[in-house]
Amino acid sequence: MENRQKTKDSIKDGMRIALPIVVGYFPVAMAFGLLSKNTLMSFRDTSLLSIMVYAGASQFMAIDLLAAGVNMGSIVLATVLLNLRHTIMSASLAVHLQGISRKLLPIIAFGTTDETFSIISFNKDKVNAAFILTLNTLAYGSWVLGTMIGYIIGEILPISLQSSLGIGLYAMFAALLSPEMGKSKNVLYLSIISAAIYMGLFYSNRFGSGWDIILGILISSIIGVVFFNRGERN
Amino acid sequence: MNNYLPLILGMMLATYLPRLIPLMVLSNREMNKNIEEFLYYIPYTSLSILIIRGIMTADAGIRLATIAGIGIAGMLSYRKGNLILSVLAGIALSFIIINISA
């Protein structure tokens, strides 16, 4: 009985905390659906991209490259690079998922995005299978449904609303990070260092998109290990 | 119409495997302390990089709105600790700025 109550609470937590992602994904997915239609992709293929690939940035990039006449092999390779960061995010998540049944991991892994990863990482106290599956399912549903609706009636959403709802996802990243910066000087310094390192990589123009992100994350996290002591943890 | 199924399948593998393999390999495993600390920092460094990247790659027309939306959400969350309220404020402010500057 107590267990059932706990599961119920976790599902409620997951629904509540998924809201910013659901609100942010939907219009971005609509924009994707509309763009895909304008690139002359069929409704079936557009939907399948969101259903099977489920990676916002890669999907936009694929449409872009297809329109530019780039071959499919190169697009897949570019997708690998762009998604390398999920390798490291997934590794970081593994630490918090120790207690979860291994059978569920392939399902949980499919739902790992920048946004769900962030929410899970910053709500470690709430993490259990019910919480994660609720969060992931709602985020995924919003992305897939948004894509289909965008394909059919994407024109009705004003661009300014689309843009500001998309900005909401970045607002969520900031809202997750800023309280942690207040709690820990190490996090504050490390966040500034990460941003500076990424700017350096970005403006050096030596690394394509994908490499610059993963290098930035690796370098700044290693700096954290080398220069900060872990006394401040938790 | 072109057949895009090979592309979709290829992209699916390119997306799913990086998400799956580390999770399967690293869960239920004792980790070296340094590696564990390294993984502990990943959420902070990646979020910070995603935020700065979002600002740097935003279209010029919505860059100011992006910075303002991120700023107000960060500030409100820092003060009040309410995630959803902070995000909604960020969306509202950027919506206003985009409409004023358009």
Short mmCIF file of C-alpha atoms in Angstrom, two decimals:
data_model
loop_
_atom_site.label_atom_id
_atom_site.label_comp_id
_atom_site.label_asym_id
_atom_site.label_seq_id
_atom_site.Cartn_x
_atom_site.Cartn_y
_atom_site.Cartn_z
CA MET A 1 0.00 0.00 0.00
CA GLU A 2 2.75 2.38 0.99
CA ASN A 3 4.62 1.50 -2.19
CA ARG A 4 1.63 2.29 -4.36
CA GLN A 5 1.27 5.67 -2.72
CA LYS A 6 4.95 6.34 -3.36
CA THR A 7 4.58 5.43 -7.04
CA LYS A 8 1.56 7.70 -7.31
CA ASP A 9 3.48 10.58 -5.79
CA SER A 10 6.40 9.98 -8.14
CA ILE A 11 4.08 10.05 -11.15
CA LYS A 12 2.58 13.32 -9.89
CA ASP A 13 6.07 14.76 -9.37
CA GLY A 14 7.04 13.66 -12.86
CA MET A 15 3.96 15.30 -14.40
CA ARG A 16 4.46 18.55 -12.56
CA ILE A 17 8.14 18.83 -13.35
CA ALA A 18 7.68 17.80 -17.02
CA LEU A 19 5.51 20.85 -17.65
CA PRO A 20 8.28 23.26 -18.78
CA ILE A 21 9.62 20.60 -21.17
CA VAL A 22 6.18 19.81 -22.58
CA VAL A 23 5.47 23.52 -23.08
CA GLY A 24 8.87 24.06 -24.67
CA TYR A 25 8.98 20.99 -26.92
CA PHE A 26 5.57 21.38 -28.47
CA PRO A 27 6.11 24.59 -30.46
CA VAL A 28 9.66 23.64 -31.40
CA ALA A 29 8.36 20.31 -32.69
CA MET A 30 5.62 22.16 -34.57
CA ALA A 31 8.25 24.33 -36.21
CA PHE A 32 10.12 21.17 -37.17
CA GLY A 33 7.00 19.58 -38.66
CA LEU A 34 6.26 22.68 -40.70
CA LEU A 35 9.83 23.03 -41.93
CA SER A 36 9.92 19.37 -42.87
CA LYS A 37 6.74 19.78 -44.90
CA ASN A 38 8.25 22.75 -46.71
CA THR A 39 11.29 20.59 -47.52
CA LEU A 40 8.87 18.22 -49.27
CA MET A 41 9.20 15.39 -46.80
CA SER A 42 6.14 13.20 -46.41
CA PHE A 43 3.98 13.23 -43.29
CA ARG A 44 5.00 9.63 -42.62
CA ASP A 45 8.74 10.31 -42.76
CA THR A 46 8.46 13.51 -40.75
CA SER A 47 6.55 11.70 -38.02
CA LEU A 48 8.96 8.75 -38.11
CA LEU A 49 11.90 11.10 -37.58
CA SER A 50 10.36 12.35 -34.35
CA ILE A 51 9.09 8.92 -33.29
CA MET A 52 12.29 6.97 -33.95
CA VAL A 53 15.12 9.49 -33.74
CA TYR A 54 13.71 11.90 -31.13
CA ALA A 55 16.60 14.36 -31.19
CA GLY A 56 15.58 17.94 -31.85
CA ALA A 57 18.82 19.50 -33.02
CA SER A 58 19.72 16.51 -35.23
CA GLN A 59 16.32 16.51 -36.89
CA PHE A 60 16.53 20.19 -37.80
CA MET A 61 20.05 19.64 -39.08
CA ALA A 62 18.96 16.65 -41.19
CA ILE A 63 16.23 18.69 -42.87
CA ASP A 64 18.71 21.49 -43.53
CA LEU A 65 21.30 19.15 -45.03
CA LEU A 66 18.74 17.26 -47.13
CA ALA A 67 17.56 20.54 -48.60
CA ALA A 68 21.20 21.37 -49.38
CA GLY A 69 21.56 18.04 -51.20
CA VAL A 70 23.94 16.39 -48.74
CA ASN A 71 23.99 12.56 -48.91
CA MET A 72 22.40 10.42 -46.22
CA GLY A 73 25.68 8.88 -44.97
CA SER A 74 27.09 12.30 -44.13
CA ILE A 75 23.89 13.26 -42.34
CA VAL A 76 24.10 10.14 -40.16
CA LEU A 77 27.74 10.95 -39.37
CA ALA A 78 26.80 14.52 -38.43
CA THR A 79 24.09 13.08 -36.18
CA VAL A 80 26.69 10.94 -34.38
CA LEU A 81 28.79 14.02 -33.68
CA LEU A 82 25.87 16.13 -32.54
CA ASN A 83 24.72 13.40 -30.16
CA LEU A 84 28.11 12.54 -28.67
CA ARG A 85 27.26 14.72 -25.70
CA HIS A 86 24.50 12.30 -24.80
CA THR A 87 27.15 9.64 -24.23
CA ILE A 88 28.62 11.68 -21.44
CA MET A 89 25.23 12.77 -20.09
CA SER A 90 24.08 9.15 -20.09
CA ALA A 91 27.24 8.16 -18.21
CA SER A 92 26.53 10.85 -15.62
CA LEU A 93 22.93 9.64 -15.28
CA ALA A 94 24.10 6.06 -14.70
CA VAL A 95 25.42 7.13 -11.29
CA HIS A 96 21.90 8.09 -10.14
CA LEU A 97 20.13 5.12 -11.66
CA GLN A 98 21.90 2.42 -9.68
CA GLY A 99 18.73 1.36 -7.90
CA ILE A 100 16.61 1.01 -11.03
CA SER A 101 15.86 -2.33 -12.68
CA ARG A 102 18.21 -3.05 -15.58
CA LYS A 103 15.29 -4.12 -17.75
CA LEU A 104 14.02 -0.54 -17.73
CA LEU A 105 17.32 1.05 -18.72
CA PRO A 106 16.88 0.58 -22.51
CA ILE A 107 13.54 2.41 -22.25
CA ILE A 108 14.91 5.13 -20.00
CA ALA A 109 17.93 5.57 -22.29
CA PHE A 110 15.70 6.27 -25.29
CA GLY A 111 14.21 9.26 -23.48
CA THR A 112 17.50 10.96 -22.63
CA THR A 113 17.60 14.48 -24.02
CA ASP A 114 19.40 17.63 -22.87
CA GLU A 115 16.21 18.63 -21.08
CA THR A 116 15.22 15.36 -19.38
CA PHE A 117 18.86 14.80 -18.40
CA SER A 118 18.95 18.22 -16.72
CA ILE A 119 15.71 17.72 -14.85
CA ILE A 120 16.76 14.28 -13.60
CA SER A 121 20.24 15.45 -12.58
CA PHE A 122 18.86 18.29 -10.52
CA ASN A 123 16.15 16.24 -8.83
CA LYS A 124 18.26 13.35 -7.60
CA ASP A 125 16.16 13.03 -4.45
CA LYS A 126 13.05 12.25 -6.53
CA VAL A 127 14.67 9.78 -8.92
CA ASN A 128 12.95 6.42 -9.33
CA ALA A 129 11.56 4.49 -12.29
CA ALA A 130 8.03 5.94 -12.07
CA PHE A 131 9.32 9.53 -11.92
CA ILE A 132 11.69 9.15 -14.87
CA LEU A 133 9.27 7.21 -17.06
CA THR A 134 6.51 9.77 -16.48
CA LEU A 135 8.83 12.67 -17.29
CA ASN A 136 10.27 10.97 -20.38
CA THR A 137 6.90 9.85 -21.73
CA LEU A 138 5.35 13.30 -21.45
CA ALA A 139 8.37 14.98 -23.06
CA TYR A 140 8.38 12.40 -25.88
CA GLY A 141 4.63 12.68 -26.39
CA SER A 142 4.87 16.45 -26.65
CA TRP A 143 7.65 16.17 -29.24
CA VAL A 144 5.90 13.58 -31.41
CA LEU A 145 2.46 15.17 -31.22
CA GLY A 146 3.90 18.64 -31.82
CA THR A 147 5.65 17.38 -34.95
CA MET A 148 2.46 15.92 -36.43
CA ILE A 149 0.30 18.91 -35.58
CA GLY A 150 2.99 21.26 -36.90
CA TYR A 151 3.04 19.38 -40.19
CA ILE A 152 -0.73 19.72 -40.54
CA ILE A 153 -1.44 23.20 -39.17
CA GLY A 154 1.97 24.68 -38.33
CA GLU A 155 1.18 27.99 -40.00
CA ILE A 156 -1.31 29.01 -37.33
CA LEU A 157 1.27 29.52 -34.59
CA PRO A 158 2.72 33.07 -34.78
CA ILE A 159 6.51 33.09 -35.16
CA SER A 160 6.97 35.32 -32.10
CA LEU A 161 5.12 32.81 -29.92
CA GLN A 162 7.10 29.90 -31.39
CA SER A 163 10.38 31.68 -30.67
CA SER A 164 9.53 32.67 -27.13
CA LEU A 165 8.28 29.18 -26.20
CA GLY A 166 11.51 27.79 -27.66
CA ILE A 167 13.49 30.25 -25.55
CA GLY A 168 11.60 28.73 -22.61
CA LEU A 169 13.84 25.65 -22.83
CA TYR A 170 16.93 27.81 -22.30
CA ALA A 171 15.10 29.63 -19.51
CA MET A 172 14.60 26.21 -17.92
CA PHE A 173 18.33 25.43 -18.13
CA ALA A 174 19.06 28.75 -16.41
CA ALA A 175 16.39 28.16 -13.76
CA LEU A 176 17.92 24.76 -12.98
CA LEU A 177 21.48 26.00 -12.81
CA SER A 178 21.19 29.32 -10.97
CA PRO A 179 20.12 28.01 -7.52
CA GLU A 180 23.03 25.55 -7.64
CA MET A 181 25.39 28.43 -8.35
CA GLY A 182 24.09 30.12 -5.23
CA LYS A 183 24.60 27.01 -3.12
CA SER A 184 28.13 26.18 -4.18
CA LYS A 185 31.07 28.41 -5.12
CA ASN A 186 32.58 25.50 -7.05
CA VAL A 187 29.49 25.24 -9.25
CA LEU A 188 29.53 29.00 -9.79
CA TYR A 189 33.18 29.03 -10.87
CA LEU A 190 32.84 25.89 -12.93
CA SER A 191 29.82 27.30 -14.78
CA ILE A 192 31.72 30.45 -15.67
CA ILE A 193 34.77 28.44 -16.71
CA SER A 194 32.63 26.12 -18.90
CA ALA A 195 30.98 29.04 -20.66
CA ALA A 196 34.36 30.71 -21.27
CA ILE A 197 35.91 27.50 -22.61
CA TYR A 198 32.97 26.91 -24.93
CA MET A 199 33.20 30.47 -26.27
CA GLY A 200 36.88 29.89 -26.97
CA LEU A 201 36.16 26.63 -28.81
CA PHE A 202 33.28 28.18 -30.72
CA TYR A 203 35.16 31.23 -31.92
CA SER A 204 38.33 29.28 -32.70
CA ASN A 205 36.25 27.81 -35.53
CA ARG A 206 38.33 24.65 -35.52
CA PHE A 207 35.68 22.27 -34.33
CA GLY A 208 32.38 21.57 -36.00
CA SER A 209 29.18 21.77 -34.05
CA GLY A 210 29.08 18.66 -31.90
CA TRP A 211 32.81 18.47 -31.28
CA ASP A 212 32.85 21.91 -29.68
CA ILE A 213 30.08 20.91 -27.25
CA ILE A 214 31.61 17.58 -26.21
CA LEU A 215 35.12 19.07 -25.91
CA GLY A 216 33.79 21.94 -23.83
CA ILE A 217 32.00 19.57 -21.45
CA LEU A 218 35.02 17.24 -21.16
CA ILE A 219 37.63 19.95 -20.63
CA SER A 220 35.65 21.93 -18.08
CA SER A 221 34.61 18.84 -16.10
CA ILE A 222 38.23 17.66 -15.98
CA ILE A 223 39.20 21.12 -14.74
CA GLY A 224 36.62 20.62 -12.01
CA VAL A 225 38.19 17.30 -10.97
CA VAL A 226 41.73 18.68 -10.98
CA PHE A 227 41.21 22.04 -9.29
CA PHE A 228 38.20 21.73 -7.01
CA ASN A 229 38.13 19.51 -4.00
CA ARG A 230 35.12 17.38 -3.48
CA GLY A 231 34.65 18.43 0.12
CA GLU A 232 31.79 20.63 -0.96
CA ARG A 233 29.83 17.80 -2.52
CA ASN A 234 26.13 17.27 -1.90
CA MET B 1 9.26 11.06 -53.45
CA ASN B 2 12.59 9.92 -52.01
CA ASN B 3 12.87 6.96 -49.71
CA TYR B 4 14.18 8.34 -46.44
CA LEU B 5 13.82 5.17 -44.36
CA PRO B 6 17.55 4.28 -44.45
CA LEU B 7 18.35 7.80 -43.26
CA ILE B 8 15.81 7.60 -40.45
CA LEU B 9 17.12 4.20 -39.31
CA GLY B 10 20.73 5.41 -39.45
CA MET B 11 19.88 8.50 -37.44
CA MET B 12 17.99 6.40 -34.94
CA LEU B 13 21.05 4.24 -34.25
CA ALA B 14 23.30 7.31 -34.16
CA THR B 15 21.04 8.79 -31.49
CA TYR B 16 20.02 5.75 -29.46
CA LEU B 17 23.36 3.97 -29.03
CA PRO B 18 25.15 6.94 -27.39
CA ARG B 19 22.20 7.20 -25.00
CA LEU B 20 22.08 3.47 -24.25
CA ILE B 21 25.63 2.11 -24.02
CA PRO B 22 27.02 4.24 -21.15
CA LEU B 23 23.90 3.60 -19.11
CA MET B 24 24.14 -0.17 -19.51
CA VAL B 25 27.89 -0.31 -18.97
CA LEU B 26 28.17 2.04 -16.00
CA SER B 27 25.09 1.26 -13.93
CA ASN B 28 25.61 -1.22 -11.10
CA ARG B 29 29.34 -0.76 -11.19
CA GLU B 30 31.80 0.53 -8.62
CA MET B 31 33.50 3.61 -9.98
CA ASN B 32 36.84 5.20 -9.46
CA LYS B 33 36.43 8.30 -7.25
CA ASN B 34 37.90 10.65 -9.84
CA ILE B 35 35.60 9.37 -12.54
CA GLU B 36 32.63 9.67 -10.24
CA GLU B 37 33.57 13.27 -9.47
CA PHE B 38 34.05 13.96 -13.17
CA LEU B 39 30.56 12.61 -13.89
CA TYR B 40 29.20 14.63 -10.98
CA TYR B 41 30.30 17.86 -12.68
CA ILE B 42 28.78 16.98 -16.07
CA PRO B 43 25.29 18.43 -15.44
CA TYR B 44 26.75 21.80 -14.42
CA THR B 45 29.24 22.10 -17.25
CA SER B 46 26.79 20.88 -19.91
CA LEU B 47 23.99 23.19 -18.79
CA SER B 48 26.29 26.16 -18.72
CA ILE B 49 27.53 25.31 -22.22
CA LEU B 50 24.03 24.73 -23.60
CA ILE B 51 22.95 28.13 -22.23
CA ILE B 52 25.88 30.09 -23.65
CA ARG B 53 25.57 28.21 -26.93
CA GLY B 54 21.86 29.06 -27.08
CA ILE B 55 22.73 32.74 -26.80
CA MET B 56 25.59 32.60 -29.30
CA THR B 57 23.67 30.67 -31.94
CA ALA B 58 20.33 32.51 -31.57
CA ASP B 59 19.20 34.43 -34.66
CA ALA B 60 20.22 38.08 -34.34
CA GLY B 61 16.54 39.07 -34.25
CA ILE B 62 15.80 37.14 -31.06
CA ARG B 63 19.19 37.27 -29.32
CA LEU B 64 18.19 40.05 -26.94
CA ALA B 65 14.95 38.24 -26.11
CA THR B 66 16.94 35.04 -25.49
CA ILE B 67 19.33 36.76 -23.11
CA ALA B 68 16.47 38.48 -21.27
CA GLY B 69 14.43 35.26 -21.00
CA ILE B 70 17.42 33.34 -19.66
CA GLY B 71 18.31 36.18 -17.29
CA ILE B 72 14.90 36.61 -15.69
CA ALA B 73 14.39 32.85 -15.33
CA GLY B 74 17.80 32.42 -13.69
CA MET B 75 17.21 35.33 -11.34
CA LEU B 76 13.68 34.32 -10.31
CA SER B 77 14.68 30.71 -9.75
CA TYR B 78 17.65 31.85 -7.66
CA ARG B 79 15.41 34.06 -5.50
CA LYS B 80 12.22 31.99 -5.28
CA GLY B 81 13.31 28.52 -6.31
CA ASN B 82 10.19 27.92 -8.40
CA LEU B 83 11.14 26.28 -11.69
CA ILE B 84 7.85 26.54 -13.55
CA LEU B 85 7.14 30.13 -12.55
CA SER B 86 10.67 31.10 -13.61
CA VAL B 87 10.33 29.44 -17.01
CA LEU B 88 6.93 31.06 -17.64
CA ALA B 89 8.37 34.47 -16.74
CA GLY B 90 11.22 33.83 -19.16
CA ILE B 91 8.78 32.95 -21.96
CA ALA B 92 6.58 35.98 -21.22
CA LEU B 93 9.48 38.43 -21.16
CA SER B 94 11.00 37.13 -24.38
CA PHE B 95 7.58 37.19 -26.05
CA ILE B 96 7.15 40.84 -25.07
CA ILE B 97 10.64 41.78 -26.26
CA ILE B 98 10.24 39.99 -29.60
CA ASN B 99 6.96 41.80 -30.22
CA ILE B 100 8.29 45.20 -29.23
CA SER B 101 11.41 44.91 -31.36
CA ALA B 102 9.62 43.45 -34.40
#
